[in-house]
Amino acid sequence: MTPKKRPTVYITRKLPDVVETRMRELFDAELNIDDTPRSEEELVATMQRVDVLVPTVTDRITAPMIEQAGPQLKLIASFSNGIDHVDVDAAARKGITVTNTPNVLTEDSADITMALVLAVPRRMIEGTRVLANGADEWLGWSPTWMLGRRISGKRIGIVGMGRIGTAVARRAKAFGLSIHYHNRKRVNPATEAELEATYWDSLDQMLARVDIVSVNCPSTPATYHLISARRLALMQPTSYIVNTARGDIIDEAAMIQCLREGKIAGAGLDVYENEPAVNPKLIKLAKEGKVVLLPHMGSATIEGRIEMGDKVIINIRTLFDGHRPPNRVLP
Ligand code: DGY
C-alpha cells in the first residue's frame, strides 16, 4: 500500500515555533521565516500549486484570486478568528473549504477591550507619558490634576453580543458598569439574566443612551460603517467609543471629526480602516490625549497564537482525513 501523500501547506506569515514545528511534522509545510507579507501575485502563484493555504488577517484573499487558484487547492485554513479578508462565497463557488480559528481568542480580545474601556476615561496612557518623559514633568499629586471619568455606575453599550461581546459584558459588569447591548437577535434569557443586560432592538436608541460604546461585531458587508456619521452624532458629548473588532465598522473619518469637535469625549482603538496605515489625525488626537491607540494586538498572546495554530492543524487534518473540519466557515 502506498503511504498517503502529505498535503502541501503554505503558511503566509511567521507562526510561533511550536506551531511551525508541528506543521512540518505533519505536512509538507512551506513557512515564511522572514515574516514579510506576500504580494497578491505571490499568493496567486502559491494557490496554483499547494493543497492548503494558511493566510491570516494581513492577506486579502479576493474572488479574482480564488478564481485563479488551481484545482488542487482544497482548503483555505485561515489563522484568524475574523474571516472578512477571505471571499468565502468565491471559495464556495470553486469548491474550496474555508476554516477559521474561533473561540480561542475570546478572552484575550475581551481583556484588551476592557483595558481600553478603563484606559480612555481614566487617562492612563496620558499619565504614563508624563512619567515616561522623565519624572521632572510630574509636580506631584494635585486635587485637580489628571481627572478622568468614573467607570463604575456608567452604562456600556455593546454592539454585537457574540462570544467576545459577552466576555466583554462579564468583565464590564464586574467593574460596576450596567450592560446594554444591540445584536441581530437577543441572547438567551439565562445570559441576559446573568449579565442583567438590557437589549436594544434599536442601535440608534442605544447609542444615544450609553456612556461607553464597545464595538464587538464581525466585519461583514452589513456592518460596514454601521457606526456611521449619523449614528456617531447620536452619541453624547461625554461618551467614549472602543473598537477592537474591525476598523471598517466605524466611519473613521466621521469619528475623527466628532472627536476633534468634542462631539464625543474619546476613543480607544485597536483596529483601523486602512491597516497598517493609521490616519495621522488619529495620531495627533492620541498626542492630545483624546484617543488611545493600539496596533491590532487584541488577540496577541502566546497562548492564543499557539491555540490558533492547533485549530489550523486540526482543520487541515480533519479535511484530509475525509471529514468536515470543525471550524468550517459557510458563505
Ligand atoms: C482575528 O483573528 O480576527 C484577530 O483580529 C487577529 O488578531
Short mmCIF file of C-alpha atoms and ligand atoms in Angstrom, two decimals:
data_model
loop_
_atom_site.label_atom_id
_atom_site.label_comp_id
_atom_site.label_asym_id
_atom_site.label_seq_id
_atom_site.Cartn_x
_atom_site.Cartn_y
_atom_site.Cartn_z
CA MET A 1 0.00 0.00 0.00
CA THR A 2 1.45 3.42 -0.94
CA PRO A 3 1.60 5.83 2.01
CA LYS A 4 -0.89 8.69 1.93
CA LYS A 5 0.58 11.83 0.37
CA ARG A 6 1.09 14.60 2.89
CA PRO A 7 -0.81 17.78 1.96
CA THR A 8 1.30 20.70 0.81
CA VAL A 9 0.58 23.63 3.07
CA TYR A 10 1.69 27.22 2.58
CA ILE A 11 1.72 29.47 5.64
CA THR A 12 1.79 33.15 4.74
CA ARG A 13 3.28 34.58 7.96
CA LYS A 14 5.70 33.52 10.68
CA LEU A 15 3.90 31.49 13.35
CA PRO A 16 5.12 30.50 16.84
CA ASP A 17 7.98 27.99 16.63
CA VAL A 18 5.99 25.16 18.24
CA VAL A 19 3.22 25.58 15.67
CA GLU A 20 5.68 25.63 12.76
CA THR A 21 7.46 22.53 14.07
CA ARG A 22 4.18 20.64 14.33
CA MET A 23 3.15 21.79 10.85
CA ARG A 24 6.44 20.48 9.47
CA GLU A 25 5.99 17.15 11.23
CA LEU A 26 2.50 16.66 9.83
CA PHE A 27 2.52 18.35 6.45
CA ASP A 28 4.70 19.31 3.56
CA ALA A 29 4.79 22.79 5.06
CA GLU A 30 6.30 25.88 3.46
CA LEU A 31 6.96 28.56 6.05
CA ASN A 32 7.50 32.29 5.82
CA ILE A 33 10.52 32.60 8.09
CA ASP A 34 11.20 36.31 7.44
CA ASP A 35 7.51 37.19 8.04
CA THR A 36 7.14 39.68 5.19
CA PRO A 37 3.55 39.82 3.89
CA ARG A 38 3.25 38.13 0.50
CA SER A 39 2.11 40.07 -2.56
CA GLU A 40 -1.09 39.24 -4.40
CA GLU A 41 0.93 37.73 -7.28
CA GLU A 42 2.89 35.52 -4.91
CA LEU A 43 -0.28 34.34 -3.21
CA VAL A 44 -1.98 33.54 -6.52
CA ALA A 45 1.09 31.61 -7.70
CA THR A 46 1.01 29.67 -4.43
CA MET A 47 -2.70 28.97 -4.78
CA GLN A 48 -1.91 27.38 -8.13
CA ARG A 49 0.34 24.70 -6.63
CA VAL A 50 -0.45 23.92 -2.94
CA ASP A 51 -3.28 21.90 -1.35
CA VAL A 52 -3.80 24.26 1.59
CA LEU A 53 -3.26 27.98 2.02
CA VAL A 54 -2.94 29.27 5.59
CA PRO A 55 -3.46 33.03 5.32
CA THR A 56 -4.11 35.47 8.12
CA VAL A 57 -5.73 38.88 8.58
CA THR A 58 -3.00 40.68 6.64
CA ASP A 59 -3.70 38.72 3.42
CA ARG A 60 -6.67 39.72 1.30
CA ILE A 61 -7.88 36.60 -0.50
CA THR A 62 -10.28 38.07 -3.02
CA ALA A 63 -12.68 36.50 -5.53
CA PRO A 64 -10.40 37.16 -8.57
CA MET A 65 -7.51 35.50 -6.72
CA ILE A 66 -9.63 32.49 -5.77
CA GLU A 67 -10.84 32.17 -9.37
CA GLN A 68 -7.20 31.77 -10.47
CA ALA A 69 -6.48 29.03 -7.88
CA GLY A 70 -5.53 25.62 -9.23
CA PRO A 71 -7.86 22.61 -8.88
CA GLN A 72 -5.52 21.12 -6.23
CA LEU A 73 -6.35 23.88 -3.69
CA LYS A 74 -8.76 22.22 -1.29
CA LEU A 75 -8.62 24.39 1.80
CA ILE A 76 -8.07 27.97 2.92
CA ALA A 77 -7.37 27.42 6.63
CA SER A 78 -7.18 30.95 7.97
CA PHE A 79 -5.07 31.63 11.03
CA SER A 80 -7.65 34.10 12.37
CA ASN A 81 -10.97 34.45 14.06
CA GLY A 82 -12.30 37.12 11.70
CA ILE A 83 -12.77 35.94 8.14
CA ASP A 84 -13.56 39.23 6.39
CA HIS A 85 -10.24 39.03 4.48
CA VAL A 86 -11.31 35.87 2.62
CA ASP A 87 -14.09 35.87 -0.01
CA VAL A 88 -15.94 32.87 1.38
CA ASP A 89 -18.60 32.97 -1.37
CA ALA A 90 -15.98 32.79 -4.11
CA ALA A 91 -14.27 29.89 -2.34
CA ALA A 92 -17.57 28.00 -2.05
CA ARG A 93 -18.24 28.53 -5.77
CA LYS A 94 -14.87 26.95 -6.50
CA GLY A 95 -15.45 24.06 -4.06
CA ILE A 96 -12.69 25.25 -1.69
CA THR A 97 -13.36 24.80 2.03
CA VAL A 98 -12.64 27.77 4.31
CA THR A 99 -11.93 27.47 8.03
CA ASN A 100 -11.03 29.91 10.82
CA THR A 101 -9.88 29.69 14.46
CA PRO A 102 -12.79 30.80 16.67
CA ASN A 103 -13.19 30.59 20.47
CA VAL A 104 -9.51 30.67 21.41
CA LEU A 105 -9.23 34.47 21.13
CA THR A 106 -12.37 35.37 23.05
CA GLU A 107 -10.93 36.05 26.49
CA ASP A 108 -7.78 37.78 25.21
CA SER A 109 -9.81 40.06 22.93
CA ALA A 110 -12.22 40.85 25.77
CA ASP A 111 -9.28 41.70 28.06
CA ILE A 112 -7.90 44.25 25.59
CA THR A 113 -11.36 45.70 25.09
CA MET A 114 -11.79 46.11 28.82
CA ALA A 115 -8.29 47.59 29.09
CA LEU A 116 -9.35 50.30 26.60
CA VAL A 117 -12.67 50.82 28.39
CA LEU A 118 -10.61 51.62 31.51
CA ALA A 119 -7.65 53.37 29.89
CA VAL A 120 -9.52 56.01 27.91
CA PRO A 121 -11.81 57.57 30.56
CA ARG A 122 -9.13 57.21 33.27
CA ARG A 123 -6.41 58.79 31.06
CA MET A 124 -3.95 56.02 31.82
CA ILE A 125 -1.75 56.46 28.76
CA GLU A 126 -1.53 60.24 29.29
CA GLY A 127 -0.42 59.56 32.85
CA THR A 128 2.19 57.04 31.75
CA ARG A 129 3.51 59.51 29.20
CA VAL A 130 4.10 62.14 31.91
CA LEU A 131 6.46 59.80 33.73
CA ALA A 132 7.95 58.30 30.60
CA ASN A 133 9.08 61.81 29.63
CA GLY A 134 11.05 61.97 32.89
CA ALA A 135 9.80 62.47 36.43
CA ASP A 136 10.51 66.24 36.15
CA GLU A 137 7.20 66.74 34.37
CA TRP A 138 5.32 65.47 37.41
CA LEU A 139 4.94 68.12 40.07
CA GLY A 140 3.25 65.68 42.44
CA TRP A 141 -0.31 64.87 43.36
CA SER A 142 -2.87 67.61 42.99
CA PRO A 143 -6.62 67.51 43.64
CA THR A 144 -7.43 68.77 40.17
CA TRP A 145 -4.77 67.12 38.03
CA MET A 146 -5.34 64.25 35.54
CA LEU A 147 -9.02 63.95 36.33
CA GLY A 148 -10.80 61.40 34.22
CA ARG A 149 -14.30 59.99 34.34
CA ARG A 150 -15.56 57.32 36.74
CA ILE A 151 -16.21 53.91 35.20
CA SER A 152 -18.41 52.37 37.86
CA GLY A 153 -22.08 53.21 37.57
CA LYS A 154 -21.88 54.08 33.88
CA ARG A 155 -23.65 52.33 31.01
CA ILE A 156 -21.77 50.33 28.41
CA GLY A 157 -23.45 49.61 25.07
CA ILE A 158 -22.06 46.54 23.36
CA VAL A 159 -22.58 46.38 19.61
CA GLY A 160 -22.53 42.66 18.76
CA MET A 161 -23.18 40.28 21.61
CA GLY A 162 -21.40 37.20 20.29
CA ARG A 163 -18.71 35.35 22.19
CA ILE A 164 -16.38 38.36 22.53
CA GLY A 165 -19.19 40.82 23.27
CA THR A 166 -20.48 38.53 26.02
CA ALA A 167 -16.99 38.16 27.50
CA VAL A 168 -16.66 41.97 27.49
CA ALA A 169 -20.03 42.25 29.22
CA ARG A 170 -18.92 39.89 32.00
CA ARG A 171 -15.82 41.98 32.66
CA ALA A 172 -17.73 45.27 32.43
CA LYS A 173 -20.33 44.05 34.91
CA ALA A 174 -17.55 43.22 37.38
CA PHE A 175 -16.38 46.84 37.07
CA GLY A 176 -19.82 48.13 38.01
CA LEU A 177 -21.00 49.10 34.53
CA SER A 178 -24.57 48.36 33.55
CA ILE A 179 -24.80 46.26 30.44
CA HIS A 180 -26.72 47.33 27.33
CA TYR A 181 -26.41 45.58 24.02
CA HIS A 182 -27.55 45.60 20.44
CA ASN A 183 -27.41 42.39 18.43
CA ARG A 184 -29.19 40.90 15.45
CA LYS A 185 -31.05 38.71 17.92
CA ARG A 186 -31.46 38.65 21.66
CA VAL A 187 -29.09 36.45 23.63
CA ASN A 188 -30.62 33.62 25.64
CA PRO A 189 -32.59 34.60 28.75
CA ALA A 190 -30.10 32.93 31.13
CA THR A 191 -27.17 35.04 29.77
CA GLU A 192 -29.31 38.18 29.80
CA ALA A 193 -30.26 37.49 33.44
CA GLU A 194 -26.68 36.69 34.47
CA LEU A 195 -25.45 39.98 32.97
CA GLU A 196 -28.57 41.94 33.98
CA ALA A 197 -28.34 43.13 30.41
CA THR A 198 -30.75 45.41 28.60
CA TYR A 199 -31.41 44.56 24.95
CA TRP A 200 -31.87 47.41 22.48
CA ASP A 201 -33.53 46.48 19.25
CA SER A 202 -32.69 49.98 18.03
CA LEU A 203 -28.96 50.66 17.76
CA ASP A 204 -29.72 54.37 17.39
CA GLN A 205 -31.55 54.49 20.70
CA MET A 206 -28.84 52.58 22.50
CA LEU A 207 -26.06 54.84 21.18
CA ALA A 208 -27.92 57.88 22.48
CA ARG A 209 -28.26 56.39 25.96
CA VAL A 210 -24.92 54.82 26.86
CA ASP A 211 -21.66 56.30 28.19
CA ILE A 212 -19.25 53.86 26.53
CA VAL A 213 -19.83 52.08 23.21
CA SER A 214 -17.88 48.88 22.60
CA VAL A 215 -17.83 47.55 19.03
CA ASN A 216 -17.62 43.74 19.05
CA CYS A 217 -19.43 42.59 15.92
CA PRO A 218 -17.76 40.98 12.89
CA SER A 219 -16.96 42.96 9.77
CA THR A 220 -19.39 41.97 7.03
CA PRO A 221 -20.98 43.92 4.18
CA ALA A 222 -23.91 44.55 6.55
CA THR A 223 -21.73 46.06 9.30
CA TYR A 224 -19.60 48.27 7.02
CA HIS A 225 -19.80 51.78 8.58
CA LEU A 226 -22.53 50.53 10.91
CA ILE A 227 -21.35 53.29 13.23
CA SER A 228 -21.92 55.97 10.61
CA ALA A 229 -21.65 59.75 10.83
CA ARG A 230 -25.37 59.92 11.55
CA ARG A 231 -25.10 57.38 14.38
CA LEU A 232 -21.98 58.98 15.87
CA ALA A 233 -23.97 62.21 16.06
CA LEU A 234 -26.48 60.44 18.32
CA MET A 235 -23.83 59.76 20.97
CA GLN A 236 -23.48 62.04 23.98
CA PRO A 237 -20.54 64.51 24.09
CA THR A 238 -19.36 62.83 27.31
CA SER A 239 -19.34 59.36 25.78
CA TYR A 240 -16.48 57.15 24.60
CA ILE A 241 -16.16 54.59 21.84
CA VAL A 242 -13.95 51.50 21.88
CA ASN A 243 -13.31 49.35 18.82
CA THR A 244 -11.39 46.09 18.98
CA ALA A 245 -13.35 44.37 16.17
CA ARG A 246 -12.55 45.78 12.71
CA GLY A 247 -11.79 49.32 11.60
CA ASP A 248 -14.37 49.49 8.83
CA ILE A 249 -17.32 49.01 11.19
CA ILE A 250 -16.90 52.67 12.20
CA ASP A 251 -16.81 55.53 9.69
CA GLU A 252 -13.33 56.51 10.83
CA ALA A 253 -13.28 59.95 9.16
CA ALA A 254 -16.61 60.83 10.80
CA MET A 255 -15.37 59.58 14.18
CA ILE A 256 -12.23 61.74 13.88
CA GLN A 257 -14.40 64.74 13.08
CA CYS A 258 -16.58 64.07 16.16
CA LEU A 259 -13.51 63.71 18.38
CA ARG A 260 -11.99 66.94 17.07
CA GLU A 261 -15.23 68.83 17.55
CA GLY A 262 -15.81 67.42 21.04
CA LYS A 263 -19.00 65.66 19.96
CA ILE A 264 -17.67 62.52 21.66
CA ALA A 265 -15.20 62.55 24.53
CA GLY A 266 -12.68 59.93 23.47
CA ALA A 267 -11.92 56.66 21.72
CA GLY A 268 -9.92 53.52 22.36
CA LEU A 269 -8.95 51.74 19.15
CA ASP A 270 -7.13 48.53 18.34
CA VAL A 271 -8.22 48.40 14.69
CA TYR A 272 -8.22 50.87 11.78
CA GLU A 273 -9.88 51.28 8.40
CA ASN A 274 -6.65 51.06 6.38
CA GLU A 275 -4.34 48.90 8.48
CA PRO A 276 -1.42 49.06 8.91
CA ALA A 277 -1.78 52.74 7.93
CA VAL A 278 -3.23 54.82 10.73
CA ASN A 279 -4.81 58.16 9.90
CA PRO A 280 -2.33 60.89 11.03
CA LYS A 281 -5.27 62.79 12.53
CA LEU A 282 -5.74 59.89 14.95
CA ILE A 283 -2.07 60.02 15.91
CA LYS A 284 -2.48 63.75 16.61
CA LEU A 285 -5.55 63.04 18.75
CA ALA A 286 -3.53 60.41 20.63
CA LYS A 287 -0.86 63.02 21.38
CA GLU A 288 -3.61 65.30 22.67
CA GLY A 289 -4.84 62.52 24.95
CA LYS A 290 -8.23 62.16 23.26
CA VAL A 291 -7.67 58.64 21.99
CA VAL A 292 -5.74 55.56 22.99
CA LEU A 293 -4.38 53.65 20.00
CA LEU A 294 -3.15 50.07 20.00
CA PRO A 295 -1.63 48.31 16.97
CA HIS A 296 -4.18 45.48 16.44
CA MET A 297 -2.98 43.43 19.39
CA GLY A 298 -6.31 42.30 20.85
CA SER A 299 -5.55 38.63 20.43
CA ALA A 300 -1.78 38.87 20.75
CA THR A 301 -0.97 36.37 23.48
CA ILE A 302 1.45 33.48 23.19
CA GLU A 303 -1.20 31.07 24.45
CA GLY A 304 -3.77 32.34 21.95
CA ARG A 305 -1.44 32.09 18.98
CA ILE A 306 -0.50 28.50 19.86
CA GLU A 307 -4.17 27.56 20.24
CA MET A 308 -4.91 29.20 16.89
CA GLY A 309 -2.16 27.05 15.38
CA ASP A 310 -3.70 23.93 16.97
CA LYS A 311 -7.03 24.80 15.36
CA VAL A 312 -5.49 25.31 11.92
CA ILE A 313 -3.78 21.91 12.21
CA ILE A 314 -6.96 20.15 13.31
CA ASN A 315 -8.90 21.75 10.46
CA ILE A 316 -6.33 20.62 7.88
CA ARG A 317 -6.04 17.09 9.28
CA THR A 318 -9.78 16.61 9.53
CA LEU A 319 -10.37 17.64 5.94
CA PHE A 320 -7.57 15.43 4.61
CA ASP A 321 -8.90 12.53 6.71
CA GLY A 322 -12.09 12.91 4.72
CA HIS A 323 -14.26 14.65 7.31
CA ARG A 324 -15.80 18.06 7.73
CA PRO A 325 -13.35 20.36 9.59
CA PRO A 326 -14.71 21.65 12.91
CA ASN A 327 -14.29 25.33 12.05
CA ARG A 328 -15.68 25.38 8.55
CA VAL A 329 -16.98 28.83 7.58
CA LEU A 330 -20.07 28.78 5.44
CA PRO A 331 -20.89 31.58 2.98
C1 DGY B 1 -8.52 37.77 14.27
O1 DGY B 1 -8.00 36.66 14.28
O2 DGY B 1 -9.56 38.00 13.68
C2 DGY B 1 -7.85 38.86 15.03
O3 DGY B 1 -8.37 40.10 14.72
C3 DGY B 1 -6.38 38.85 14.87
O4 DGY B 1 -5.88 39.44 15.99
#
